[in-house]
Structures are given as structure tokens and as C-alpha cells.
PDB file of C-alpha atoms in Angstrom:
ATOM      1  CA  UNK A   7      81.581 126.012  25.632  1.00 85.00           C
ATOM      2  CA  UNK A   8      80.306 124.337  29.037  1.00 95.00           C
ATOM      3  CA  UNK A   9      79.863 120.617  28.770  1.00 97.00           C
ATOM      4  CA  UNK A  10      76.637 118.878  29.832  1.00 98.00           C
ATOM      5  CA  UNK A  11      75.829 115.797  30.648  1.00 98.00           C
ATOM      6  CA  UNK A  12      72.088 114.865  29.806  1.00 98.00           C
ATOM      7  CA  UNK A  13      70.705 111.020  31.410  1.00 98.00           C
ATOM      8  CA  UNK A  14      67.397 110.299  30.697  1.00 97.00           C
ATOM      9  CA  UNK A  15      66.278 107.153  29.117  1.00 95.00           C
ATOM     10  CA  UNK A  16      63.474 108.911  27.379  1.00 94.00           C
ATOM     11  CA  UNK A  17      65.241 108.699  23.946  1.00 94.00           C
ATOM     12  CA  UNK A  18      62.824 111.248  22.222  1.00 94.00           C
ATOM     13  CA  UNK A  19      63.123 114.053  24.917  1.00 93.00           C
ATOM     14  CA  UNK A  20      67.360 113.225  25.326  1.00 95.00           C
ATOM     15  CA  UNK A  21      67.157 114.213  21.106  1.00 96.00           C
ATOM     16  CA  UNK A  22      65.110 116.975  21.829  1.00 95.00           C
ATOM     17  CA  UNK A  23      66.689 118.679  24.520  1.00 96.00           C
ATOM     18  CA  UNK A  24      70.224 117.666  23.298  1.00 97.00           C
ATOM     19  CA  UNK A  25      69.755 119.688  19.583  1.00 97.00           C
ATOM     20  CA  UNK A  26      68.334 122.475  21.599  1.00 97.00           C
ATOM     21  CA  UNK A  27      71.210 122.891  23.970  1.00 97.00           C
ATOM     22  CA  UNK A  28      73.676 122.513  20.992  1.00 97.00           C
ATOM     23  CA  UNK A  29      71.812 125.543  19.538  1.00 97.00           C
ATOM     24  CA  UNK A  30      72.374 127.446  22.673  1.00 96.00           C
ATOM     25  CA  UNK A  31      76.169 126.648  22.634  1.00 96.00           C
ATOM     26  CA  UNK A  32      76.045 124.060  25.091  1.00 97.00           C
ATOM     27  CA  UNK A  33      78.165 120.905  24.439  1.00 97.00           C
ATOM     28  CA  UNK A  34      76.089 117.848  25.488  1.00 97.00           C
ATOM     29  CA  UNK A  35      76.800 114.178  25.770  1.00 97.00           C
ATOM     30  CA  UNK A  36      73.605 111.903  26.690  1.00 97.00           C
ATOM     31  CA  UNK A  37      73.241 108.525  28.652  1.00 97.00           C
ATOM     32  CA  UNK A  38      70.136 106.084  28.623  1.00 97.00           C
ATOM     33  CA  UNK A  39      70.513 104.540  32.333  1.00 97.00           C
ATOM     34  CA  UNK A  40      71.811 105.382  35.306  1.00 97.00           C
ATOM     35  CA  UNK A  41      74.849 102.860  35.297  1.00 97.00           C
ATOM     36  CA  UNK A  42      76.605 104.874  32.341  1.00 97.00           C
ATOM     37  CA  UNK A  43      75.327 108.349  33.745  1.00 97.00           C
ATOM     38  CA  UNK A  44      77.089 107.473  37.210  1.00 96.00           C
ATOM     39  CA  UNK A  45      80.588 106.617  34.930  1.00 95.00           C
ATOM     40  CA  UNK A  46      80.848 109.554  33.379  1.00 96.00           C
ATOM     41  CA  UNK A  47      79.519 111.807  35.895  1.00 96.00           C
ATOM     42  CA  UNK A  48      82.231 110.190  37.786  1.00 93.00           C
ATOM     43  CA  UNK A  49      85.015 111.492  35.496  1.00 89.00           C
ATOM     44  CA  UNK A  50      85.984 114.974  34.458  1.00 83.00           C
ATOM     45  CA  UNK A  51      85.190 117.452  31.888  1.00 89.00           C
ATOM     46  CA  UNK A  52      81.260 118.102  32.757  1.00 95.00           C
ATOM     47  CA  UNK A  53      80.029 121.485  33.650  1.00 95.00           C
ATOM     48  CA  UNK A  54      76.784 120.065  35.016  1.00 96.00           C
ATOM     49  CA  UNK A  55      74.646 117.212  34.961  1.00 97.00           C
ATOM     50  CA  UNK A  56      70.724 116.962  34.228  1.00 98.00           C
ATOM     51  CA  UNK A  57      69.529 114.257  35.782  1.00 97.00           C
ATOM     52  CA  UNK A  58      66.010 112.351  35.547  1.00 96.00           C
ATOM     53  CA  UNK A  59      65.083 110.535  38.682  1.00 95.00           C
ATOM     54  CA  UNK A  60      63.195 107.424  36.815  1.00 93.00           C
ATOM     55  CA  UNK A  61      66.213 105.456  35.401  1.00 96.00           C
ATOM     56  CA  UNK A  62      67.282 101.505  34.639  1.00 96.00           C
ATOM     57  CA  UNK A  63      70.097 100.165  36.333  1.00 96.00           C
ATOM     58  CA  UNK A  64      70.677 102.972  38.868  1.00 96.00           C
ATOM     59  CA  UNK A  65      67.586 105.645  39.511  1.00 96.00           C
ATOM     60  CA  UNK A  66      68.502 109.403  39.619  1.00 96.00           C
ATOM     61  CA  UNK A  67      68.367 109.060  43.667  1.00 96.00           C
ATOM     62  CA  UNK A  68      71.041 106.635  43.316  1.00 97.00           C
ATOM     63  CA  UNK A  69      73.161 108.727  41.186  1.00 97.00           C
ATOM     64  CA  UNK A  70      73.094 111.719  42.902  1.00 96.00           C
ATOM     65  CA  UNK A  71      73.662 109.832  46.325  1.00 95.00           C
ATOM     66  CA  UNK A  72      76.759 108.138  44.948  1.00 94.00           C
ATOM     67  CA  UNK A  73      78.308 111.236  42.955  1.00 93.00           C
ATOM     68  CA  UNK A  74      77.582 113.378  46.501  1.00 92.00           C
ATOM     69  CA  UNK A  75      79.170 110.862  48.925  1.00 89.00           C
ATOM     70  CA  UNK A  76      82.306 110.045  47.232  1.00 83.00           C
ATOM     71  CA  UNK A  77      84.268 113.160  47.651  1.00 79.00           C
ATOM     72  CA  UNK A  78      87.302 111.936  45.707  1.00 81.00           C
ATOM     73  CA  UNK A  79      85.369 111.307  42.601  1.00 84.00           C
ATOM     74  CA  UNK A  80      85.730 114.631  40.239  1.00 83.00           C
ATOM     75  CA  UNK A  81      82.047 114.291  39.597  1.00 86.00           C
ATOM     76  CA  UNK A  82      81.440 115.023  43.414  1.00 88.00           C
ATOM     77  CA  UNK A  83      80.573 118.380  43.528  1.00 88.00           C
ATOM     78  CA  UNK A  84      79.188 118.737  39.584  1.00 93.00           C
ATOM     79  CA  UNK A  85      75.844 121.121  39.687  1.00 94.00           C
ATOM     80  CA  UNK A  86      73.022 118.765  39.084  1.00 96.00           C
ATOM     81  CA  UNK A  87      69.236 120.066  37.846  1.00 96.00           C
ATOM     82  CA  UNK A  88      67.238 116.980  38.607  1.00 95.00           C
ATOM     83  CA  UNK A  89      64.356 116.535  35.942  1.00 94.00           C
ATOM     84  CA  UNK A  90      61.311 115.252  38.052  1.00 90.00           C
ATOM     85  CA  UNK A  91      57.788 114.298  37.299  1.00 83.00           C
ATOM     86  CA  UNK A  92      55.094 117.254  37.231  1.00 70.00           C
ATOM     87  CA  UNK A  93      53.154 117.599  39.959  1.00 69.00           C
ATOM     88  CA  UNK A  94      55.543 115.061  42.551  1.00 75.00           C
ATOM     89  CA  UNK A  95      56.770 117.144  44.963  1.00 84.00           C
ATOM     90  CA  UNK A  96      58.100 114.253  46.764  1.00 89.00           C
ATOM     91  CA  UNK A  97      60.418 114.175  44.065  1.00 89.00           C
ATOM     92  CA  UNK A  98      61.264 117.512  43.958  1.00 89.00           C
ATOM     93  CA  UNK A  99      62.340 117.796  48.035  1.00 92.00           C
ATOM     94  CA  UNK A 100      64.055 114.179  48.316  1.00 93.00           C
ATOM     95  CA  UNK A 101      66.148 115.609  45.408  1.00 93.00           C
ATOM     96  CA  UNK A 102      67.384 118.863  46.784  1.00 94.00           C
ATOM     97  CA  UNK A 103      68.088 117.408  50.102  1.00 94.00           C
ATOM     98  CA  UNK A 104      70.316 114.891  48.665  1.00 94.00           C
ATOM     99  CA  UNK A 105      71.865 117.797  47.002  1.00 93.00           C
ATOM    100  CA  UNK A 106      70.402 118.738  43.864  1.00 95.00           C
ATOM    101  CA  UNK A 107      71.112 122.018  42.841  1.00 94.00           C
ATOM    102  CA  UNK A 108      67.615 122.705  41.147  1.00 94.00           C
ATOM    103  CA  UNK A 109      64.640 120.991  39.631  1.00 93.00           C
ATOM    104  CA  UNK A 110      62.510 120.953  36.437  1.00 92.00           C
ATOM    105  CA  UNK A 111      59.355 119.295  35.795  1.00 90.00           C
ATOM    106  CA  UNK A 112      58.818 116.970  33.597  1.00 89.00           C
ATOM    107  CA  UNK A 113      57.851 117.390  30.669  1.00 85.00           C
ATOM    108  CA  UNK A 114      59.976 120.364  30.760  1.00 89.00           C
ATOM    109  CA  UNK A 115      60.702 123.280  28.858  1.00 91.00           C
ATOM    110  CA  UNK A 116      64.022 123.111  26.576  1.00 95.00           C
ATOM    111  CA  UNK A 117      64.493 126.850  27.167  1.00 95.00           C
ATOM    112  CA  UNK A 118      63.764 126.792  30.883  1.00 94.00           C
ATOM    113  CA  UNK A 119      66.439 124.248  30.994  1.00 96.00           C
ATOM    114  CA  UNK A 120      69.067 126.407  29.251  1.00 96.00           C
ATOM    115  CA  UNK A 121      67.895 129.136  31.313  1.00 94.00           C
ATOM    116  CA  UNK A 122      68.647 127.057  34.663  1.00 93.00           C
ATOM    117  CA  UNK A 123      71.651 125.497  33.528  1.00 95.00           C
ATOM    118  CA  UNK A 124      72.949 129.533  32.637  1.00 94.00           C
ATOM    119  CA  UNK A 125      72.140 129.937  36.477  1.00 90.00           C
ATOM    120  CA  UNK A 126      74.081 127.236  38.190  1.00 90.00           C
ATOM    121  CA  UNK A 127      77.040 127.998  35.803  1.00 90.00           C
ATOM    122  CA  UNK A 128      77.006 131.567  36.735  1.00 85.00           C
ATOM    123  CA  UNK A 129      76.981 131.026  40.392  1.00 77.00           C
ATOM    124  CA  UNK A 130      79.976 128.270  39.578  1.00 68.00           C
ATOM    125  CA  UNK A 131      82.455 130.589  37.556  1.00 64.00           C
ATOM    126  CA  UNK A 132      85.112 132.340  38.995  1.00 45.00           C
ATOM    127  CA  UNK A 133      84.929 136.165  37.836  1.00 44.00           C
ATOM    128  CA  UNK A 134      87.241 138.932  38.130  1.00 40.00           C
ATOM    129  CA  UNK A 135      87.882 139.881  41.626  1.00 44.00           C
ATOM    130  CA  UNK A 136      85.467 143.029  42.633  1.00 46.00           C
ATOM    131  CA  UNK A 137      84.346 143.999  46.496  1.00 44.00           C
ATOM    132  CA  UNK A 138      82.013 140.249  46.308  1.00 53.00           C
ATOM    133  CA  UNK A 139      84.975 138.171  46.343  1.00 58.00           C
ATOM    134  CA  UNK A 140      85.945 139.413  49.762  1.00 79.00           C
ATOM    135  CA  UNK A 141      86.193 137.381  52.541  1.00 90.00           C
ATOM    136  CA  UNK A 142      83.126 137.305  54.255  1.00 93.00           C
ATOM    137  CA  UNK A 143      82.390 137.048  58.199  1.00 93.00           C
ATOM    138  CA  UNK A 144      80.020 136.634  60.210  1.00 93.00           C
ATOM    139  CA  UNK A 145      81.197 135.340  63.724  1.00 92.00           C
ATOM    140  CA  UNK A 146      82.413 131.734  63.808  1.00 95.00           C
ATOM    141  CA  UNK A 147      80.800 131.557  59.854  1.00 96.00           C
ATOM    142  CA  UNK A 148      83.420 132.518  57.233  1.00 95.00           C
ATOM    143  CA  UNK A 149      82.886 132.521  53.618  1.00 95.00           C
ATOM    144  CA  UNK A 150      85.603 132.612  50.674  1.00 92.00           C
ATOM    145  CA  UNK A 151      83.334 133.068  47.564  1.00 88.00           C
ATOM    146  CA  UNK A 152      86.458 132.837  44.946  1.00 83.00           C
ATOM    147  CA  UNK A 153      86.792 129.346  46.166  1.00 83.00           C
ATOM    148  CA  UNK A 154      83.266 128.800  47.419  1.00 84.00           C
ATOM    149  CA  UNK A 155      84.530 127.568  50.374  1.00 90.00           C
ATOM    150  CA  UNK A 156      82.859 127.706  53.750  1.00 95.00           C
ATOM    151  CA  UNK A 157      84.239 127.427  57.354  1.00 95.00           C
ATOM    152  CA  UNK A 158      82.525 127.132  60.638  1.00 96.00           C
ATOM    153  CA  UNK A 159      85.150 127.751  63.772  1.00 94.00           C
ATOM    154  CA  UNK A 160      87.983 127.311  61.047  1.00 93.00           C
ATOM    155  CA  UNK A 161      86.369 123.627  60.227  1.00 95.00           C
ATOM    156  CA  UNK A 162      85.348 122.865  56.128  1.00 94.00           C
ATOM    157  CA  UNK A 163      81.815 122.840  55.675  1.00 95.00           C
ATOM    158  CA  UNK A 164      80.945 121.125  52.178  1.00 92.00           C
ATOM    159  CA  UNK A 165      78.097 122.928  50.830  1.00 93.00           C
ATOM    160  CA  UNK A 166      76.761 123.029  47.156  1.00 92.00           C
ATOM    161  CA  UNK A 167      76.705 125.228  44.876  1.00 90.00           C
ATOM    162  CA  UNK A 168      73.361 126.489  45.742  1.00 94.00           C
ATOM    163  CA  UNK A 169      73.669 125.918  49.463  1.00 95.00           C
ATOM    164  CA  UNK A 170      76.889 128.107  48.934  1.00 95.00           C
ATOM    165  CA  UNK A 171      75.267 130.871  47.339  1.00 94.00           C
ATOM    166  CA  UNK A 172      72.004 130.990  49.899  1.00 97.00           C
ATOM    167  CA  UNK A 173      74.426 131.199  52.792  1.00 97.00           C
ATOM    168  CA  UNK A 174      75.772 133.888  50.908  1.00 95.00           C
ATOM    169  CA  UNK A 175      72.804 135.696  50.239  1.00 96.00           C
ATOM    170  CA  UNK A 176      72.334 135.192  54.142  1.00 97.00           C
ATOM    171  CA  UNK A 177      75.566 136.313  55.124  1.00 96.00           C
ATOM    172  CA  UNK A 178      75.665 139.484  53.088  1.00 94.00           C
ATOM    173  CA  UNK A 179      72.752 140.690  54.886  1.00 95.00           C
ATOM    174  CA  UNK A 180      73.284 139.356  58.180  1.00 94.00           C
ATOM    175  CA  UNK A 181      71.057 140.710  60.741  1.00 94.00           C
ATOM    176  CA  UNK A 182      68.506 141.593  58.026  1.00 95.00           C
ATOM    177  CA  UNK A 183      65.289 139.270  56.984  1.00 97.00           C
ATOM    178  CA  UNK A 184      65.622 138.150  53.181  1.00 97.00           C
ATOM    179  CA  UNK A 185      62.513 137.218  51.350  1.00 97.00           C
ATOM    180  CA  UNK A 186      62.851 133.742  49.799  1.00 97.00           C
ATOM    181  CA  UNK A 187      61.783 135.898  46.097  1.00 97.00           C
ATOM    182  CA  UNK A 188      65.103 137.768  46.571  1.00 97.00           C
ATOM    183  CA  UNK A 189      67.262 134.635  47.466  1.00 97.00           C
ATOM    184  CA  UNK A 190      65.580 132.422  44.886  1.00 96.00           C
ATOM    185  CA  UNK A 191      66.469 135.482  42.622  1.00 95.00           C
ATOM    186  CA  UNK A 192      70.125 136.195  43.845  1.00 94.00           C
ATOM    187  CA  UNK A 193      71.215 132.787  44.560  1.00 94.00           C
ATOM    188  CA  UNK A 194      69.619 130.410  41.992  1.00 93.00           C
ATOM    189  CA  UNK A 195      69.332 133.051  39.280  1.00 90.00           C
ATOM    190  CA  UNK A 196      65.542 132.777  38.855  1.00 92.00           C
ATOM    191  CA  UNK A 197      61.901 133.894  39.691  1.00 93.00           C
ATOM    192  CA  UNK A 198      60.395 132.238  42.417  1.00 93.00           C
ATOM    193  CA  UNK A 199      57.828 130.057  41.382  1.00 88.00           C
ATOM    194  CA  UNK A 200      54.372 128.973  43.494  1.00 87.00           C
ATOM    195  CA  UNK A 201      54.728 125.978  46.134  1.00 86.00           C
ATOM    196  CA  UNK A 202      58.658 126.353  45.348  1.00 91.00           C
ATOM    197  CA  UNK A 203      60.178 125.035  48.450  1.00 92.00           C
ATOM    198  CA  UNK A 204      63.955 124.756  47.350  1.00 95.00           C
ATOM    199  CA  UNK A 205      65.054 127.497  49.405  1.00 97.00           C
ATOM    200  CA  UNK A 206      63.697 125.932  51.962  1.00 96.00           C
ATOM    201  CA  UNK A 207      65.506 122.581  51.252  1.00 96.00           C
ATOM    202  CA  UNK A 208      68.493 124.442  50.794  1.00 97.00           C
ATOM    203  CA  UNK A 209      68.738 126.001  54.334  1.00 97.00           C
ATOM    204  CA  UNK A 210      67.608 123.354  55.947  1.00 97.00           C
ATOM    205  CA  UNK A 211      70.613 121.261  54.544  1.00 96.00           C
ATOM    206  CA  UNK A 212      72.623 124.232  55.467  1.00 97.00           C
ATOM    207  CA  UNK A 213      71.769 124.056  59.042  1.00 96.00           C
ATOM    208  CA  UNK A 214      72.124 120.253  58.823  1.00 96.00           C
ATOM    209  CA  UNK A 215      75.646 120.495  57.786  1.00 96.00           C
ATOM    210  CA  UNK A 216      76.614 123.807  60.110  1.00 96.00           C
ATOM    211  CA  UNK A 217      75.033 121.634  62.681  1.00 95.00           C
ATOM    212  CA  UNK A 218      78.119 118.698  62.508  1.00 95.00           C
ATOM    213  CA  UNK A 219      80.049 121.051  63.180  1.00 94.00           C
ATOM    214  CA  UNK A 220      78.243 123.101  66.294  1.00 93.00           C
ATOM    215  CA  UNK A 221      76.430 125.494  65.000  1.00 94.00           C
ATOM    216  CA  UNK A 222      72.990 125.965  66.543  1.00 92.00           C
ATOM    217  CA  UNK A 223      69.948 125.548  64.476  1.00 87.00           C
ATOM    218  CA  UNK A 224      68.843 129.519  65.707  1.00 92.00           C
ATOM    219  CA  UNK A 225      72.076 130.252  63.145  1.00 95.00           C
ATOM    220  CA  UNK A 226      69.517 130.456  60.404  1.00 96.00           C
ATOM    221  CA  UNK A 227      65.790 131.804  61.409  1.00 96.00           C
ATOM    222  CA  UNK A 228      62.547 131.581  59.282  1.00 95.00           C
ATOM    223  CA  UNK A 229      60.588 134.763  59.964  1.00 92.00           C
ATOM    224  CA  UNK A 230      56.494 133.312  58.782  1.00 90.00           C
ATOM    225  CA  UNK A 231      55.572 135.323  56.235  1.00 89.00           C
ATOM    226  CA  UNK A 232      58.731 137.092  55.436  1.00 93.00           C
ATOM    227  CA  UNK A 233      61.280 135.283  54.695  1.00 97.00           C
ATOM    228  CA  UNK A 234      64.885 133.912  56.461  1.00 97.00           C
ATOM    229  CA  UNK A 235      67.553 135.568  58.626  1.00 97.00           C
ATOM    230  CA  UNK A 236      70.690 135.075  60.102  1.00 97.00           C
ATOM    231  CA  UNK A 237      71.325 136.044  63.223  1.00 94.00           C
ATOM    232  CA  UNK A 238      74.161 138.087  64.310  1.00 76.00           C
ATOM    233  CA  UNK A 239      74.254 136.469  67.757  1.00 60.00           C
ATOM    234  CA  UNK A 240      76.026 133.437  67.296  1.00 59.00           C
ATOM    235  CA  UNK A 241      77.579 132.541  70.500  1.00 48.00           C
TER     236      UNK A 241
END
């Protein structure tokens, strides 16, 4: 039974979406503020955390910055779907750069949720080793999908679980342009939906973090129209 962690200090929606997950199997544990949702996100035994972003004590921004930049914490890398208000894309972007896995609007659907969280804990669980789980290379750019690891000229790269799994998307079909409806499909586990610019979040953190450690910007291209590509000439 995967273990949520639910902060929102809308006390009506937390009851809400809290007996729905428990229907779906989930196990859920709720905070009101952003003080108590930091603490326990901090600690251990969460699958993944939905976040809101308006909070007392500590706003969702704050609690995603802290969990992300503390790297001892065990809460550091926990999936995160950040709950945001409807319509405030703002929101939405400042979210996913900080390293939000996903987004929901607000008011959101309690089935939609399940149906995200399903997603990120898909792309987090290890599964029996078939051809995937290879080692995967592309020049300097190695990928270890059993351990989600990444490694640029041998150095760590500390991705996200959804960076992780665009890159992969990426890497798999290196050399080829991928429509941002197939990576939003094979890498976040849903339909892409209109104005939906987390893919493009997503690589752009990508290339922000490949970046530190050399790797040019051209890495990763955006073909208008079509979709994103990376290129097999890398030197």
C-alpha cells in the first residue's frame, strides 16, 4: 500500500481527497500548514507528497525548495504533485522548475489525483529486469534506469523522477524528434493536456542541470511544431 502524504490547509478538500484515496488503496496521512508538511516530508516512509502551494507557516514553494535542496533529508527526492490554483500558470511553471513532479488544478479531481499519483509511482518502482533496464548511452550521457541514476562524463546528475524519465524518453530515441504527446504519455503516464508546458519545464531543468556539468544547451533541441530531440552529436 503506497503511503501519501496530503498538506493542504483546506480541511474540507484534505477529508475529501483523503477518504477517496483510502478507497483506492492508498494510505494517506494529512497536514494543515506547511511547518508540519516540511517534518514529515522530511522523514521516511512516504511514497509521494501532494502538495498545495497556498499554506500557513511555510507556502508549498517553501516546502518543495527545502525538501529539494537538502539532499541528506530522506524526503529529498519524494515525487511531489503540486496542487495549484486553476487558471495560474505562474503557479504551475515556478512549481515544476523547482522540481515538482506534476501539477493539478485546483479544485481538482479526486480521481485525476489517484490517476497521477499511479503515474509517478510507476515511473518510481523498480520492476523485474527486461531489455529497459539496460544501461543506456548516448555519448558522454549515461543512464542506469534500475537506479534512476544519471551521469554526464562519469559525473552524478540529480534529476527527478520526471526529469529522469523525459531524458529517458529522449535517450531511447536519440537522433529521432519526440512529440511532447508521446513524452507526456511515456514519461508522466498521461494525456497531454492544452497549454501543458511541463515537458517543457522538465527539459529545460534538464539542460540546466546537464549544463553544471558541461553539457551544451544544443544536447536537447526543440524542433517548433514537432516536438524535442537529442542530438547524437555531442562533442
Amino acid at each position: 500500500m503506497s503511503h501519501i502524504l496530503l498538506v493542504d490547509d483546506d480541511i474540507e478538500l484534505t477529508e475529501l481527497l483523503e477518504e477517496f484515496l483510502l478507497g483506492e488503496g492508498f494510505q494517506v496521512t494529512v497536514a494543515n500548514d506547511g511547518g508540519r508538511g516540511l517534518e514529515l516530508a522530511r522523514g521516511e516512509g512516504f511514497d509521494a507528497l501532494v502538495l498545495d502551494v497556498m499554506l500557513p507557516v511555510h507556502n508549498g514553494f517553501e516546502v518543495l525548495r527545502k525538501l529539494r535542496e537538502d539532499a541528506n533529508n530522506p524526503g529529498h527526492a519524494l515525487p511531489v504533485v503540486m496542487l495549484t490554483a486553476k487558471g495560474d500558470t505562474v503557479d504551475r511553471i515556478v512549481g515544476l522548475e523547482m522540481g515538482a513532479d506534476d501539477y493539478l488544478p485546483k479544485p481538482c479531481n479526486p480521481r485525476e489525483l489517484a490517476a497521477r499519483l499511479r503515474a509517478i509511482l510507476r515511473r518510481g518502482r523498480v520492476e523485474e529486469k527486461d531489455a529497459s533496464d539496460d544501461v543506456l548511452v548516448s555519448g558522454p550521457l549515461r543512464l542506469l534506469p534500475r537506479e534512476h541514476q544519471c551521469q554526464w562524463n562519469d559525473q552524478p546528475v540529480n534529476l527527478t523522477g520526471a526529469e529522469f524519465s523525459v531524458l529517458k524518453v529522449l535517450v531511447e530515441n536519440s537522433g529521432q524528434v519526440v512529440s511532447k504527446e508521446i513524452i507526456t504519455e511515456q514519461a508522466l503516464g498521461r494525456k497531454l493536456m492544452p497549454y501543458d508546458r511541463s515537458i517543457d519545464v522538465h527539459v529545460s531543468n534538464i539542460r540546466k542541470k546537464l549544463g553544471e556539468q558541461g553539457a551544451s544547451r544544443e544536447l536537447i533541441i526543440n524542433i517548433r511544431g514537432a516536438g524535442y530531440m537529442l542530438t547524437r552529436s555531442q562533442g
